Short mmCIF file of C-alpha atoms in Angstrom, two decimals:
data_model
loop_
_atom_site.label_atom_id
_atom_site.label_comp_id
_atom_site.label_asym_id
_atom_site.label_seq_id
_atom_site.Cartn_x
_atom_site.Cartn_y
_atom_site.Cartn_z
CA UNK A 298 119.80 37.00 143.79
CA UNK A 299 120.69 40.13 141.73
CA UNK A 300 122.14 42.82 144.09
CA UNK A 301 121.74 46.38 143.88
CA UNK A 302 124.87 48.85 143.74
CA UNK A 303 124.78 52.48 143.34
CA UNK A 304 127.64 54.84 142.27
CA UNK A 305 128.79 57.75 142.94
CA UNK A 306 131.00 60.11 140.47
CA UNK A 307 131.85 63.11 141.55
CA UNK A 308 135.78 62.98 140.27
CA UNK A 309 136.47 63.94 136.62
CA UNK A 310 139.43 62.07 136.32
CA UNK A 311 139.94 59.25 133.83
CA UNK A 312 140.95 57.23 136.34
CA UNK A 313 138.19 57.26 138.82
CA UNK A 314 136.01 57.31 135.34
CA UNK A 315 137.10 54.14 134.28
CA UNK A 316 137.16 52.10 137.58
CA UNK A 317 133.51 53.23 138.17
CA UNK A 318 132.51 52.44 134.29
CA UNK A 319 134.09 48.55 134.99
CA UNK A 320 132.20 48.22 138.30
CA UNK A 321 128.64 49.21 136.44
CA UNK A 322 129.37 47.50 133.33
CA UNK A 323 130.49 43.93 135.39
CA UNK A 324 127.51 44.44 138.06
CA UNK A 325 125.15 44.77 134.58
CA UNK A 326 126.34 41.83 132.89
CA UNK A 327 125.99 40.14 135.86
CA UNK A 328 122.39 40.89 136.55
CA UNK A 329 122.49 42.89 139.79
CA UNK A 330 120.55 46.46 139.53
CA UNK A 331 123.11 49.94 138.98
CA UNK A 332 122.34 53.23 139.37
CA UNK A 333 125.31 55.55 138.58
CA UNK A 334 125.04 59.44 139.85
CA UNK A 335 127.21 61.58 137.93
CA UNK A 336 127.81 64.65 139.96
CA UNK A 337 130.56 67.70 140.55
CA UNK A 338 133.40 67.21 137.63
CA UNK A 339 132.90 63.82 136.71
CA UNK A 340 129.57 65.30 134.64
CA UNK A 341 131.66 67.27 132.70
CA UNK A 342 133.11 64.42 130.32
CA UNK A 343 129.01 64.24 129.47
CA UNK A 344 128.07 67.94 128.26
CA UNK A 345 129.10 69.07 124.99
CA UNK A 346 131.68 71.17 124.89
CA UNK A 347 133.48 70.72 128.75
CA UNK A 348 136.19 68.55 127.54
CA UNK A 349 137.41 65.37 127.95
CA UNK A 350 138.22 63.94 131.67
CA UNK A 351 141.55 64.36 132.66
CA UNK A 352 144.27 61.80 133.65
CA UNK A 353 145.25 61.88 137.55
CA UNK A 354 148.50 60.26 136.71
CA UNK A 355 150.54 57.66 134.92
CA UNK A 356 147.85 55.71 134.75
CA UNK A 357 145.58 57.83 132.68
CA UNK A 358 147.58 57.35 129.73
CA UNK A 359 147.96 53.94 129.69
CA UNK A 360 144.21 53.47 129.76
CA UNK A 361 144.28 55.24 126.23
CA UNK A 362 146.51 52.02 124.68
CA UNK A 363 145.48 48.91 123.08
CA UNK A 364 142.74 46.88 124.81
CA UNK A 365 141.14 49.01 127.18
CA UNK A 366 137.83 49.21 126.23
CA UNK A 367 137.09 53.59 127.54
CA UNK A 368 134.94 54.18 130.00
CA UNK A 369 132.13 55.73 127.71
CA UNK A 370 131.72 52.55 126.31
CA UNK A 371 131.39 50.82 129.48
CA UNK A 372 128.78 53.28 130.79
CA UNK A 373 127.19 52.47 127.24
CA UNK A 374 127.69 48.36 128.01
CA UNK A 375 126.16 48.69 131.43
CA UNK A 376 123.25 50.92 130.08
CA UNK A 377 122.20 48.89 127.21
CA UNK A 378 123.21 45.20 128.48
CA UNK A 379 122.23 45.35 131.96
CA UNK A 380 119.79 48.27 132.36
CA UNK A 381 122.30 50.37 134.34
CA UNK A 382 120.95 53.83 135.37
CA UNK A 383 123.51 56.80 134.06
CA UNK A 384 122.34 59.55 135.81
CA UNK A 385 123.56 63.34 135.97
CA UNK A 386 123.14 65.63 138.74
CA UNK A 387 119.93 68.08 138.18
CA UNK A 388 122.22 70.76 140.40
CA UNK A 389 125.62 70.13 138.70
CA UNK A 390 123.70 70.87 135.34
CA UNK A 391 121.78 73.83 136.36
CA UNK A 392 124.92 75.38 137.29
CA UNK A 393 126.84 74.31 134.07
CA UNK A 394 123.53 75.93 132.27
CA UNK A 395 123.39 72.35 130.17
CA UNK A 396 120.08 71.38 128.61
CA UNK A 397 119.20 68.47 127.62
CA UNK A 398 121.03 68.77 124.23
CA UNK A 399 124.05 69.15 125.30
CA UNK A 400 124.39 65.77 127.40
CA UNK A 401 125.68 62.37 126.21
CA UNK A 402 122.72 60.70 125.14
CA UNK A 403 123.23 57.52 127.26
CA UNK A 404 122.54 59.60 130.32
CA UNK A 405 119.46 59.20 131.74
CA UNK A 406 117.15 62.06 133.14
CA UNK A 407 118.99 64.02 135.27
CA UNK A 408 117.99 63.56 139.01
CA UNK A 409 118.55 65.40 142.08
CA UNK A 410 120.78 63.82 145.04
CA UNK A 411 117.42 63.13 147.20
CA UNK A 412 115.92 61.18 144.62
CA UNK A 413 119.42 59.18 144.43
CA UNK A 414 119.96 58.57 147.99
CA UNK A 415 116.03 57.31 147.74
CA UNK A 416 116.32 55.16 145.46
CA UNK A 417 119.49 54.16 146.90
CA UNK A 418 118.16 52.49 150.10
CA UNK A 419 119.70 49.23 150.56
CA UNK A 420 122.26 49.53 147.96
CA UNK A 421 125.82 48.87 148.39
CA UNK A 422 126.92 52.55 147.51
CA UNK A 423 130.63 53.22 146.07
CA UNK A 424 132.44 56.59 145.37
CA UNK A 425 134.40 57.57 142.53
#
């Protein structure tokens, strides 16, 4: 029986990027239902023009070497292989001033954190 798993990004770094990019694009493959919310600094990577995310420490850089598939494309893997949910924040990008435009265009509509926690209900939440 597929599961259902929501996360939650509100850390920019590429760290915390990455970890939650493997957990939604293993949960896809596997069949279970992901929602990701991106939220705070970890929507940043996603608008045009507010940089890349930043490493935390030594790990960040090693994540850039050979074999580490980056966490864009696993967002991109869980969206288009398992139906994964990439949602921004509707608040985080009203106060960025970012249309629709200027996000990634693997995000889904953004959505506001009432409609997440909603649609939530019953999931095994995580936070990034």
């Amino acid at each position: 029986m597929p599961r259902k798993i929501s996360l939650v990004c509100v850390s920019g770094t590429h760290e915390k990027l990455q970890m939650a990019a493997m957990f939604a694009s293993v949960a896809a493959a596997s069949g279970d239902d992901v929602a990701v919310f991106l939220s705070m600094n970890a929507v940043l990577p996603f608008v045009k023009g507010r940089g890349e995310a930043p490493a935390e420490g030594r790990f960040g850089a090693l994540l850039g070497g050979k074999g580490v598939p980056p966490y864009r494309d696993l967002f991109q893997m869980a969206a288009e292989i398992g139906g994964a949910r990439i949602q921004p924040c509707s608040m985080a990008l009203d106060l960025l001033k970012a249309e629709a435009g200027d996000l990634d265009p693997m995000l889904g509509p953004p959505t506001g954190l009432t409609k997440f926690l909603s649609d939530a209900e019953g999931a095994q939440v995580f936070t990034f």
